[in-house]
PDB file of C-alpha atoms and ligand atoms in Angstrom:
ATOM      1  CA  MET A   1     -28.803 -82.961 -22.918  1.00  0.00           C
ATOM      2  CA  SER A   2     -30.100 -84.065 -19.743  1.00  0.00           C
ATOM      3  CA  GLY A   3     -28.982 -87.243 -18.124  1.00  0.00           C
ATOM      4  CA  ALA A   4     -26.885 -89.507 -19.371  1.00  0.00           C
ATOM      5  CA  ARG A   5     -27.880 -92.930 -21.088  1.00  0.00           C
ATOM      6  CA  PRO A   6     -26.110 -95.390 -22.345  1.00  0.00           C
ATOM      7  CA  ALA A   7     -26.725 -96.306 -26.058  1.00  0.00           C
ATOM      8  CA  ARG A   8     -28.276 -99.305 -27.329  1.00  0.00           C
ATOM      9  CA  LYS A   9     -29.754-100.403 -30.889  1.00  0.00           C
ATOM     10  CA  SER A  10     -33.631 -99.050 -31.339  1.00  0.00           C
ATOM     11  CA  SER A  11     -35.928-101.108 -33.081  1.00  0.00           C
ATOM     12  CA  GLY A  12     -39.310-100.050 -35.555  1.00  0.00           C
ATOM     13  CA  ARG A  13     -40.654-100.241 -32.468  1.00  0.00           C
ATOM     14  CA  ASP A  14     -39.192 -98.006 -30.433  1.00  0.00           C
ATOM     15  CA  GLY A  15     -40.926 -94.899 -32.082  1.00  0.00           C
ATOM     16  CA  ASP A  16     -43.884 -96.516 -33.479  1.00  0.00           C
ATOM     17  CA  GLU A  17     -45.944 -93.871 -31.680  1.00  0.00           C
ATOM     18  CA  THR A  18     -43.564 -91.316 -33.708  1.00  0.00           C
ATOM     19  CA  LEU A  19     -42.605 -92.609 -36.598  1.00  0.00           C
ATOM     20  CA  ARG A  20     -45.366 -90.821 -38.800  1.00  0.00           C
ATOM     21  CA  ALA A  21     -42.664 -89.039 -39.953  1.00  0.00           C
ATOM     22  CA  PHE A  22     -44.364 -86.303 -41.889  1.00  0.00           C
ATOM     23  CA  PRO A  23     -45.060 -87.481 -44.835  1.00  0.00           C
ATOM     24  CA  GLY A  24     -42.571 -86.152 -48.131  1.00  0.00           C
ATOM     25  CA  ARG A  25     -40.267 -85.127 -45.707  1.00  0.00           C
ATOM     26  CA  LEU A  26     -36.624 -87.877 -45.754  1.00  0.00           C
ATOM     27  CA  TRP A  27     -34.560 -89.219 -42.963  1.00  0.00           C
ATOM     28  CA  CYS A  28     -31.352 -87.543 -42.052  1.00  0.00           C
ATOM     29  CA  VAL A  29     -28.489 -90.858 -40.661  1.00  0.00           C
ATOM     30  CA  VAL A  30     -26.111 -88.796 -38.225  1.00  0.00           C
ATOM     31  CA  PRO A  31     -22.764 -90.770 -38.106  1.00  0.00           C
ATOM     32  CA  ALA A  32     -22.016 -89.404 -33.926  1.00  0.00           C
ATOM     33  CA  ALA A  33     -19.610 -92.586 -33.413  1.00  0.00           C
ATOM     34  CA  GLY A  34     -16.345 -91.231 -33.659  1.00  0.00           C
ATOM     35  CA  ARG A  35     -13.983 -90.801 -30.806  1.00  0.00           C
ATOM     36  CA  GLY A  36     -12.672 -87.125 -31.835  1.00  0.00           C
ATOM     37  CA  THR A  37      -8.727 -88.192 -31.017  1.00  0.00           C
ATOM     38  CA  ARG A  38      -7.872 -84.847 -32.949  1.00  0.00           C
ATOM     39  CA  PHE A  39      -9.888 -82.597 -31.083  1.00  0.00           C
ATOM     40  CA  GLY A  40      -7.840 -84.570 -28.067  1.00  0.00           C
ATOM     41  CA  ALA A  41     -11.007 -83.487 -25.520  1.00  0.00           C
ATOM     42  CA  GLN A  42     -12.312 -85.697 -22.338  1.00  0.00           C
ATOM     43  CA  ARG A  43     -14.875 -86.655 -23.270  1.00  0.00           C
ATOM     44  CA  PRO A  44     -16.073 -87.793 -27.562  1.00  0.00           C
ATOM     45  CA  LYS A  45     -16.346 -84.139 -29.027  1.00  0.00           C
ATOM     46  CA  GLN A  46     -20.053 -84.551 -29.486  1.00  0.00           C
ATOM     47  CA  TYR A  47     -20.082 -83.789 -26.708  1.00  0.00           C
ATOM     48  CA  VAL A  48     -18.397 -81.708 -25.690  1.00  0.00           C
ATOM     49  CA  ALA A  49     -20.251 -77.422 -24.514  1.00  0.00           C
ATOM     50  CA  LEU A  50     -20.927 -75.422 -27.255  1.00  0.00           C
ATOM     51  CA  ALA A  51     -22.185 -71.669 -26.425  1.00  0.00           C
ATOM     52  CA  GLY A  52     -23.801 -73.655 -23.773  1.00  0.00           C
ATOM     53  CA  LYS A  53     -25.196 -77.131 -25.513  1.00  0.00           C
ATOM     54  CA  PRO A  54     -23.627 -80.290 -26.527  1.00  0.00           C
ATOM     55  CA  LEU A  55     -22.159 -79.776 -30.049  1.00  0.00           C
ATOM     56  CA  LEU A  56     -23.986 -83.176 -30.977  1.00  0.00           C
ATOM     57  CA  GLN A  57     -27.436 -81.656 -29.888  1.00  0.00           C
ATOM     58  CA  TRP A  58     -27.051 -78.061 -31.938  1.00  0.00           C
ATOM     59  CA  THR A  59     -26.621 -80.647 -35.701  1.00  0.00           C
ATOM     60  CA  LEU A  60     -29.760 -82.846 -33.879  1.00  0.00           C
ATOM     61  CA  GLU A  61     -31.756 -79.300 -33.140  1.00  0.00           C
ATOM     62  CA  ARG A  62     -30.635 -78.154 -36.286  1.00  0.00           C
ATOM     63  CA  LEU A  63     -31.480 -81.228 -38.341  1.00  0.00           C
ATOM     64  CA  ALA A  64     -35.218 -81.178 -37.213  1.00  0.00           C
ATOM     65  CA  ALA A  65     -35.676 -77.703 -37.693  1.00  0.00           C
ATOM     66  CA  CYS A  66     -35.432 -78.245 -40.825  1.00  0.00           C
ATOM     67  CA  GLU A  67     -38.617 -78.322 -42.758  1.00  0.00           C
ATOM     68  CA  ARG A  68     -37.559 -81.316 -45.154  1.00  0.00           C
ATOM     69  CA  ILE A  69     -36.075 -83.896 -42.342  1.00  0.00           C
ATOM     70  CA  GLY A  70     -38.624 -85.749 -41.807  1.00  0.00           C
ATOM     71  CA  GLY A  71     -36.734 -87.414 -39.012  1.00  0.00           C
ATOM     72  CA  LEU A  72     -33.578 -89.178 -37.570  1.00  0.00           C
ATOM     73  CA  VAL A  73     -31.289 -91.764 -36.821  1.00  0.00           C
ATOM     74  CA  VAL A  74     -28.030 -90.933 -34.987  1.00  0.00           C
ATOM     75  CA  ALA A  75     -25.563 -93.606 -34.919  1.00  0.00           C
ATOM     76  CA  LEU A  76     -23.592 -93.455 -30.916  1.00  0.00           C
ATOM     77  CA  ALA A  77     -20.897 -95.592 -29.942  1.00  0.00           C
ATOM     78  CA  GLY A  78     -21.999 -98.534 -28.623  1.00  0.00           C
ATOM     79  CA  ASP A  79     -20.414 -97.308 -25.221  1.00  0.00           C
ATOM     80  CA  ASP A  80     -21.639 -93.803 -25.497  1.00  0.00           C
ATOM     81  CA  ALA A  81     -22.387 -92.881 -21.182  1.00  0.00           C
ATOM     82  CA  HIS A  82     -23.379 -89.489 -22.965  1.00  0.00           C
ATOM     83  CA  TRP A  83     -26.513 -89.999 -25.183  1.00  0.00           C
ATOM     84  CA  PRO A  84     -29.586 -88.267 -23.304  1.00  0.00           C
ATOM     85  CA  GLY A  85     -32.447 -90.664 -24.567  1.00  0.00           C
ATOM     86  CA  LEU A  86     -33.875 -88.383 -26.747  1.00  0.00           C
ATOM     87  CA  ARG A  87     -36.650 -89.871 -29.121  1.00  0.00           C
ATOM     88  CA  GLU A  88     -37.862 -86.693 -30.646  1.00  0.00           C
ATOM     89  CA  LEU A  89     -36.966 -83.028 -31.167  1.00  0.00           C
ATOM     90  CA  ALA A  90     -39.645 -80.888 -32.828  1.00  0.00           C
ATOM     91  CA  GLY A  91     -42.132 -83.099 -33.494  1.00  0.00           C
ATOM     92  CA  LYS A  92     -39.999 -86.189 -35.082  1.00  0.00           C
ATOM     93  CA  PRO A  93     -38.332 -89.661 -34.329  1.00  0.00           C
ATOM     94  CA  VAL A  94     -35.182 -89.123 -33.294  1.00  0.00           C
ATOM     95  CA  LEU A  95     -33.650 -93.606 -33.119  1.00  0.00           C
ATOM     96  CA  THR A  96     -30.804 -94.800 -32.303  1.00  0.00           C
ATOM     97  CA  THR A  97     -28.160 -97.132 -33.151  1.00  0.00           C
ATOM     98  CA  VAL A  98     -24.817 -98.694 -32.177  1.00  0.00           C
ATOM     99  CA  GLY A  99     -22.347 -97.200 -35.118  1.00  0.00           C
ATOM    100  CA  ALA A 100     -19.000 -99.140 -36.027  1.00  0.00           C
ATOM    101  CA  ASP A 101     -15.343 -98.695 -35.720  1.00  0.00           C
ATOM    102  CA  GLU A 102     -14.927 -96.400 -39.378  1.00  0.00           C
ATOM    103  CA  ARG A 103     -17.395 -93.464 -39.702  1.00  0.00           C
ATOM    104  CA  SER A 104     -18.987 -95.552 -42.827  1.00  0.00           C
ATOM    105  CA  GLY A 105     -19.408 -98.719 -40.733  1.00  0.00           C
ATOM    106  CA  SER A 106     -21.565 -96.453 -38.614  1.00  0.00           C
ATOM    107  CA  VAL A 107     -23.437 -94.508 -41.688  1.00  0.00           C
ATOM    108  CA  LEU A 108     -24.103 -97.941 -42.750  1.00  0.00           C
ATOM    109  CA  ALA A 109     -25.718 -99.022 -39.525  1.00  0.00           C
ATOM    110  CA  GLY A 110     -27.803 -96.076 -39.463  1.00  0.00           C
ATOM    111  CA  LEU A 111     -28.687 -96.948 -42.480  1.00  0.00           C
ATOM    112  CA  ARG A 112     -30.113-100.557 -41.763  1.00  0.00           C
ATOM    113  CA  ALA A 113     -32.174 -99.252 -38.700  1.00  0.00           C
ATOM    114  CA  LEU A 114     -33.872 -96.668 -40.884  1.00  0.00           C
ATOM    115  CA  PRO A 115     -38.216 -97.486 -39.852  1.00  0.00           C
ATOM    116  CA  ALA A 116     -38.765-100.063 -43.125  1.00  0.00           C
ATOM    117  CA  SER A 117     -41.354 -97.073 -44.602  1.00  0.00           C
ATOM    118  CA  VAL A 118     -37.988 -95.548 -45.817  1.00  0.00           C
ATOM    119  CA  GLY A 119     -37.862 -98.378 -48.659  1.00  0.00           C
ATOM    120  CA  GLY A 120     -34.586 -98.823 -51.050  1.00  0.00           C
ATOM    121  CA  ASP A 121     -35.613 -96.106 -53.411  1.00  0.00           C
ATOM    122  CA  ASP A 122     -36.454 -93.283 -50.656  1.00  0.00           C
ATOM    123  CA  TYR A 123     -33.731 -91.068 -50.819  1.00  0.00           C
ATOM    124  CA  VAL A 124     -32.434 -90.377 -47.609  1.00  0.00           C
ATOM    125  CA  LEU A 125     -29.435 -87.149 -45.720  1.00  0.00           C
ATOM    126  CA  VAL A 126     -25.969 -88.921 -44.266  1.00  0.00           C
ATOM    127  CA  HIS A 127     -24.990 -85.581 -42.921  1.00  0.00           C
ATOM    128  CA  ASP A 128     -21.979 -85.547 -39.695  1.00  0.00           C
ATOM    129  CA  ALA A 129     -23.028 -85.519 -36.074  1.00  0.00           C
ATOM    130  CA  ALA A 130     -19.260 -82.503 -36.634  1.00  0.00           C
ATOM    131  CA  ARG A 131     -21.636 -80.643 -38.291  1.00  0.00           C
ATOM    132  CA  PRO A 132     -23.484 -77.801 -36.004  1.00  0.00           C
ATOM    133  CA  CYS A 133     -23.555 -75.152 -38.361  1.00  0.00           C
ATOM    134  CA  VAL A 134     -25.325 -76.363 -41.826  1.00  0.00           C
ATOM    135  CA  ARG A 135     -27.780 -74.041 -42.873  1.00  0.00           C
ATOM    136  CA  GLY A 136     -32.037 -75.347 -44.206  1.00  0.00           C
ATOM    137  CA  ASP A 137     -31.236 -74.313 -46.952  1.00  0.00           C
ATOM    138  CA  ASP A 138     -27.957 -75.715 -47.932  1.00  0.00           C
ATOM    139  CA  ILE A 139     -30.602 -78.983 -46.962  1.00  0.00           C
ATOM    140  CA  ALA A 140     -33.562 -77.677 -49.388  1.00  0.00           C
ATOM    141  CA  ARG A 141     -31.117 -76.862 -52.463  1.00  0.00           C
ATOM    142  CA  LEU A 142     -29.941 -80.677 -51.848  1.00  0.00           C
ATOM    143  CA  ILE A 143     -32.554 -82.442 -51.719  1.00  0.00           C
ATOM    144  CA  ASP A 144     -34.318 -80.422 -54.060  1.00  0.00           C
ATOM    145  CA  ARG A 145     -31.352 -80.398 -56.675  1.00  0.00           C
ATOM    146  CA  GLY A 146     -29.543 -84.175 -55.892  1.00  0.00           C
ATOM    147  CA  VAL A 147     -32.917 -85.983 -56.289  1.00  0.00           C
ATOM    148  CA  ALA A 148     -33.296 -84.771 -59.750  1.00  0.00           C
ATOM    149  CA  ALA A 149     -29.528 -85.891 -60.155  1.00  0.00           C
ATOM    150  CA  GLY A 150     -29.771 -89.037 -58.380  1.00  0.00           C
ATOM    151  CA  GLY A 151     -27.581 -88.264 -55.877  1.00  0.00           C
ATOM    152  CA  ALA A 152     -25.444 -85.024 -54.854  1.00  0.00           C
ATOM    153  CA  LEU A 153     -23.751 -84.288 -51.803  1.00  0.00           C
ATOM    154  CA  LEU A 154     -23.120 -80.087 -50.931  1.00  0.00           C
ATOM    155  CA  ALA A 155     -19.614 -79.348 -51.315  1.00  0.00           C
ATOM    156  CA  ALA A 156     -17.524 -76.059 -51.644  1.00  0.00           C
ATOM    157  CA  PRO A 157     -15.641 -75.269 -54.370  1.00  0.00           C
ATOM    158  CA  LEU A 158     -11.441 -74.358 -53.550  1.00  0.00           C
ATOM    159  CA  ARG A 159     -10.338 -71.193 -52.759  1.00  0.00           C
ATOM    160  CA  ASP A 160      -7.080 -71.392 -51.772  1.00  0.00           C
ATOM    161  CA  THR A 161      -3.917 -71.870 -53.529  1.00  0.00           C
ATOM    162  CA  LEU A 162      -2.806 -75.442 -52.849  1.00  0.00           C
ATOM    163  CA  LYS A 163       0.142 -77.632 -52.055  1.00  0.00           C
ATOM    164  CA  ARG A 164       1.251 -80.971 -52.235  1.00  0.00           C
ATOM    165  CA  ALA A 165       3.934 -81.359 -48.794  1.00  0.00           C
ATOM    166  CA  ASP A 166       7.133 -83.476 -48.503  1.00  0.00           C
ATOM    167  CA  ALA A 167       7.514 -85.319 -45.805  1.00  0.00           C
ATOM    168  CA  GLN A 168       9.641 -82.207 -44.048  1.00  0.00           C
ATOM    169  CA  THR A 169       6.202 -80.292 -44.818  1.00  0.00           C
ATOM    170  CA  ARG A 170       8.170 -78.120 -47.447  1.00  0.00           C
ATOM    171  CA  VAL A 171       6.617 -77.507 -50.217  1.00  0.00           C
ATOM    172  CA  ALA A 172       6.818 -80.276 -52.666  1.00  0.00           C
ATOM    173  CA  ALA A 173       4.393 -79.114 -55.812  1.00  0.00           C
ATOM    174  CA  THR A 174       1.830 -76.364 -55.734  1.00  0.00           C
ATOM    175  CA  GLU A 175      -1.574 -78.618 -56.884  1.00  0.00           C
ATOM    176  CA  SER A 176      -4.630 -76.846 -59.621  1.00  0.00           C
ATOM    177  CA  ARG A 177      -6.767 -76.435 -57.311  1.00  0.00           C
ATOM    178  CA  GLU A 178      -9.456 -76.056 -60.593  1.00  0.00           C
ATOM    179  CA  ALA A 179     -12.587 -77.969 -60.280  1.00  0.00           C
ATOM    180  CA  ARG A 180     -10.809 -78.941 -57.301  1.00  0.00           C
ATOM    181  CA  TRP A 181     -14.167 -79.048 -53.975  1.00  0.00           C
ATOM    182  CA  ARG A 182     -14.195 -80.066 -50.036  1.00  0.00           C
ATOM    183  CA  ALA A 183     -17.431 -82.227 -49.568  1.00  0.00           C
ATOM    184  CA  LEU A 184     -19.097 -81.802 -46.812  1.00  0.00           C
ATOM    185  CA  THR A 185     -22.793 -83.309 -45.728  1.00  0.00           C
ATOM    186  CA  PRO A 186     -25.700 -83.889 -45.206  1.00  0.00           C
ATOM    187  CA  GLN A 187     -25.082 -86.073 -49.119  1.00  0.00           C
ATOM    188  CA  LEU A 188     -28.157 -87.732 -50.387  1.00  0.00           C
ATOM    189  CA  PHE A 189     -28.867 -90.459 -51.663  1.00  0.00           C
ATOM    190  CA  ARG A 190     -31.579 -93.689 -51.934  1.00  0.00           C
ATOM    191  CA  ARG A 191     -31.157 -95.736 -49.594  1.00  0.00           C
ATOM    192  CA  ALA A 192     -30.531 -99.389 -51.001  1.00  0.00           C
ATOM    193  CA  GLU A 193     -27.938 -97.469 -53.785  1.00  0.00           C
ATOM    194  CA  LEU A 194     -26.141 -96.587 -50.963  1.00  0.00           C
ATOM    195  CA  MET A 195     -25.773 -99.573 -48.622  1.00  0.00           C
ATOM    196  CA  ASP A 196     -25.134-101.436 -51.978  1.00  0.00           C
ATOM    197  CA  ALA A 197     -21.740 -99.148 -52.787  1.00  0.00           C
ATOM    198  CA  LEU A 198     -21.462 -99.081 -48.664  1.00  0.00           C
ATOM    199  CA  GLU A 199     -20.802-102.699 -48.435  1.00  0.00           C
ATOM    200  CA  ARG A 200     -19.145-103.614 -51.570  1.00  0.00           C
ATOM    201  CA  ALA A 201     -16.148-100.744 -50.178  1.00  0.00           C
ATOM    202  CA  ASP A 202     -16.105-102.715 -46.961  1.00  0.00           C
ATOM    203  CA  ARG A 203     -16.211-106.205 -48.904  1.00  0.00           C
ATOM    204  CA  ASP A 204     -13.417-104.862 -51.245  1.00  0.00           C
ATOM    205  CA  GLY A 205     -11.612-103.334 -48.735  1.00  0.00           C
ATOM    206  CA  VAL A 206     -11.333 -99.282 -49.705  1.00  0.00           C
ATOM    207  CA  ALA A 207     -11.916 -97.034 -46.715  1.00  0.00           C
ATOM    208  CA  VAL A 208     -14.161 -94.956 -48.058  1.00  0.00           C
ATOM    209  CA  THR A 209     -14.439 -91.985 -45.738  1.00  0.00           C
ATOM    210  CA  ASP A 210     -17.984 -90.238 -47.329  1.00  0.00           C
ATOM    211  CA  GLU A 211     -20.861 -91.416 -49.173  1.00  0.00           C
ATOM    212  CA  ALA A 212     -19.859 -89.790 -51.878  1.00  0.00           C
ATOM    213  CA  MET A 213     -16.945 -92.160 -52.908  1.00  0.00           C
ATOM    214  CA  ALA A 214     -18.252 -95.627 -51.680  1.00  0.00           C
ATOM    215  CA  MET A 215     -21.545 -94.181 -54.789  1.00  0.00           C
ATOM    216  CA  GLU A 216     -18.342 -92.920 -57.544  1.00  0.00           C
ATOM    217  CA  LEU A 217     -17.005 -96.411 -57.570  1.00  0.00           C
ATOM    218  CA  ALA A 218     -20.187 -98.607 -57.429  1.00  0.00           C
ATOM    219  CA  GLY A 219     -20.377 -96.713 -61.047  1.00  0.00           C
ATOM    220  CA  HIS A 220     -22.710 -93.450 -59.899  1.00  0.00           C
ATOM    221  CA  ARG A 221     -21.323 -90.096 -60.911  1.00  0.00           C
ATOM    222  CA  PRO A 222     -22.856 -87.582 -57.893  1.00  0.00           C
ATOM    223  CA  LEU A 223     -24.269 -84.060 -58.666  1.00  0.00           C
ATOM    224  CA  LEU A 224     -22.328 -80.723 -56.175  1.00  0.00           C
ATOM    225  CA  VAL A 225     -24.382 -78.719 -54.901  1.00  0.00           C
ATOM    226  CA  GLU A 226     -22.580 -75.099 -54.291  1.00  0.00           C
ATOM    227  CA  GLY A 227     -22.405 -75.053 -49.795  1.00  0.00           C
ATOM    228  CA  ALA A 228     -21.991 -72.149 -47.017  1.00  0.00           C
ATOM    229  CA  GLU A 229     -18.567 -71.843 -46.968  1.00  0.00           C
ATOM    230  CA  SER A 230     -19.881 -71.894 -42.578  1.00  0.00           C
ATOM    231  CA  ASN A 231     -21.073 -75.891 -42.580  1.00  0.00           C
ATOM    232  CA  ILE A 232     -17.553 -76.612 -40.980  1.00  0.00           C
ATOM    233  CA  LYS A 233     -16.556 -80.060 -38.599  1.00  0.00           C
ATOM    234  CA  VAL A 234     -15.451 -80.083 -35.566  1.00  0.00           C
ATOM    235  CA  THR A 235     -11.558 -81.551 -35.846  1.00  0.00           C
ATOM    236  CA  THR A 236      -9.626 -79.416 -34.095  1.00  0.00           C
ATOM    237  CA  PRO A 237     -10.092 -77.129 -31.125  1.00  0.00           C
ATOM    238  CA  ALA A 238      -9.832 -74.528 -32.584  1.00  0.00           C
ATOM    239  CA  ASP A 239     -13.520 -75.508 -34.836  1.00  0.00           C
ATOM    240  CA  LEU A 240     -15.033 -75.187 -31.838  1.00  0.00           C
ATOM    241  CA  VAL A 241     -14.453 -70.762 -31.181  1.00  0.00           C
ATOM    242  CA  LEU A 242     -15.597 -70.314 -35.402  1.00  0.00           C
ATOM    243  CA  ALA A 243     -18.760 -73.045 -34.424  1.00  0.00           C
ATOM    244  CA  GLU A 244     -19.990 -70.460 -31.886  1.00  0.00           C
ATOM    245  CA  PHE A 245     -19.148 -67.430 -33.976  1.00  0.00           C
ATOM    246  CA  LEU A 246     -21.061 -69.429 -36.963  1.00  0.00           C
ATOM    247  CA  LEU A 247     -23.584 -70.443 -34.949  1.00  0.00           C
ATOM    248  CA  ARG A 248     -24.428 -66.985 -32.967  1.00  0.00           C
ATOM    249  CA  GLY A 249     -24.550 -65.600 -37.109  1.00  0.00           C
ATOM    250  CA  LEU A 250     -27.418 -67.652 -37.574  1.00  0.00           C
ATOM    251  CA  ARG A 251     -29.135 -67.621 -34.773  1.00  0.00           C
ATOM    252  CA  ALA A 252     -29.202 -64.062 -34.992  1.00  0.00           C
ATOM    253  CA  GLU A 253     -29.993 -64.393 -39.385  1.00  0.00           C
ATOM    254  CA  GLY A 254     -33.552 -66.355 -37.274  1.00  0.00           C
TER     255      GLY A 254
HETATM  256  N1  CTP B   1     -16.253 -94.897 -36.249  1.00  0.00           N
HETATM  257  C1  CTP B   1     -16.835 -93.042 -36.779  1.00  0.00           C
HETATM  258  C2  CTP B   1     -16.665 -92.418 -36.977  1.00  0.00           C
HETATM  259  C3  CTP B   1     -16.794 -91.295 -36.978  1.00  0.00           C
HETATM  260  N2  CTP B   1     -18.018 -91.237 -37.043  1.00  0.00           N
HETATM  261  C4  CTP B   1     -18.667 -89.353 -37.897  1.00  0.00           C
HETATM  262  O1  CTP B   1     -18.246 -88.967 -38.925  1.00  0.00           O
HETATM  263  C5  CTP B   1     -18.537 -87.727 -38.121  1.00  0.00           C
HETATM  264  C6  CTP B   1     -16.903 -87.024 -39.281  1.00  0.00           C
HETATM  265  O2  CTP B   1     -16.039 -87.624 -38.737  1.00  0.00           O
HETATM  266  P1  CTP B   1     -14.267 -86.505 -37.786  1.00  0.00           P
HETATM  267  O3  CTP B   1     -14.928 -85.520 -37.969  1.00  0.00           O
HETATM  268  O4  CTP B   1     -14.297 -87.847 -38.025  1.00  0.00           O
HETATM  269  O5  CTP B   1     -14.804 -87.056 -36.116  1.00  0.00           O
HETATM  270  P2  CTP B   1     -13.861 -88.347 -34.647  1.00  0.00           P
HETATM  271  O6  CTP B   1     -13.289 -89.967 -35.814  1.00  0.00           O
HETATM  272  O7  CTP B   1     -14.394 -88.351 -34.147  1.00  0.00           O
HETATM  273  O8  CTP B   1     -12.471 -87.593 -35.427  1.00  0.00           O
HETATM  274  P3  CTP B   1     -10.889 -88.445 -34.840  1.00  0.00           P
HETATM  275  O9  CTP B   1     -10.979 -88.748 -36.575  1.00  0.00           O
HETATM  276  O10 CTP B   1     -10.095 -86.732 -34.838  1.00  0.00           O
HETATM  277  O11 CTP B   1     -11.186 -89.356 -33.776  1.00  0.00           O
HETATM  278  C7  CTP B   1     -18.103 -86.975 -36.648  1.00  0.00           C
HETATM  279  O12 CTP B   1     -19.398 -86.624 -36.260  1.00  0.00           O
HETATM  280  C8  CTP B   1     -18.130 -88.873 -36.117  1.00  0.00           C
HETATM  281  O13 CTP B   1     -18.679 -88.952 -34.626  1.00  0.00           O
HETATM  282  C9  CTP B   1     -18.505 -92.013 -36.087  1.00  0.00           C
HETATM  283  O14 CTP B   1     -20.393 -92.265 -36.555  1.00  0.00           O
HETATM  284  N3  CTP B   1     -18.229 -93.542 -36.935  1.00  0.00           N
HETATM  285  C1  LIG B   2     -17.781 -86.743 -44.520  1.00  0.00           C
HETATM  286  C2  LIG B   2     -16.802 -85.626 -44.643  1.00  0.00           C
HETATM  287  O1  LIG B   2     -16.804 -84.685 -43.386  1.00  0.00           O
HETATM  288  C3  LIG B   2     -16.652 -85.373 -45.835  1.00  0.00           C
HETATM  289  O2  LIG B   2     -15.578 -83.570 -45.910  1.00  0.00           O
HETATM  290  C4  LIG B   2     -15.762 -85.741 -44.022  1.00  0.00           C
HETATM  291  O3  LIG B   2     -14.002 -86.812 -45.226  1.00  0.00           O
HETATM  292  C5  LIG B   2     -15.322 -86.832 -42.446  1.00  0.00           C
HETATM  293  O4  LIG B   2     -13.756 -87.584 -43.025  1.00  0.00           O
HETATM  294  P1  LIG B   2     -13.323 -87.399 -41.253  1.00  0.00           P
HETATM  295  O5  LIG B   2     -12.426 -87.928 -41.093  1.00  0.00           O
HETATM  296  O6  LIG B   2     -14.226 -89.052 -40.697  1.00  0.00           O
HETATM  297  O7  LIG B   2     -14.052 -86.356 -40.333  1.00  0.00           O
END
């Protein structure tokens, strides 16, 4: 990413000349306002170098390359000093807004910053900036099955034996892995329903860790759509090594 510019709240007017999002394609909100505490780098992990580019650049490029996505809204930290001022990727508009102290708040800010042309009943995607290895075919399958189901998320079935630990990190119990899945992103919901669910969780003081949790609390039953195990979330430095390996494989696939 070229020279950094401070994050600023984009209004619909900012990208009017490119807001003609590709007809029939969905907008994607990208929460990218985290601090990367568990990663422990000098800069927020979304800006650490990954295969020669900032991690966030990979994620945004992979989303913009997806045929089914028409525009991106990136929620940035108010003091983000690394954002390069992108306004377009692959001919698709890139808008920004200021995120919040929690991921759910950043997602809500992104939903609010979507162009007015995105109606309340329109489906939108939410994808972590920290997941640079997402596959376009997974996104397409999520959209096709999620729209039919009224909302969905990519997920991976738990394949390891699951242990619960006591305070001394010793096995307290072995938990069933039957019907247990790991939630991934993107997650796909109607704009208004998701905003209502997130606002309701916030009012109720419930800390939701993904969009589907907020939707479940609001009475919805999102569909799990199996996604690639390679769609990892970069949380610690060890994940970055794996992400570089996975990206190389994705590039080899073309
Ligand atoms: N207040 C926040 C917190 C997180 N995120 C984003 O949500 C995604 C998943 O969050 P996580 O992996 O937990 O990132 P961090 O919160 O930065 O990591 P940590 O918890 O280690 O600080 C990331 O793309 C992150 O930038 C966000 O937009 N706003
Ligand atoms: C949204 C998510 O990636 C689904 O697994 C996860 O909940 C994010 O958690 P984090 O602690 O904010 O990284």
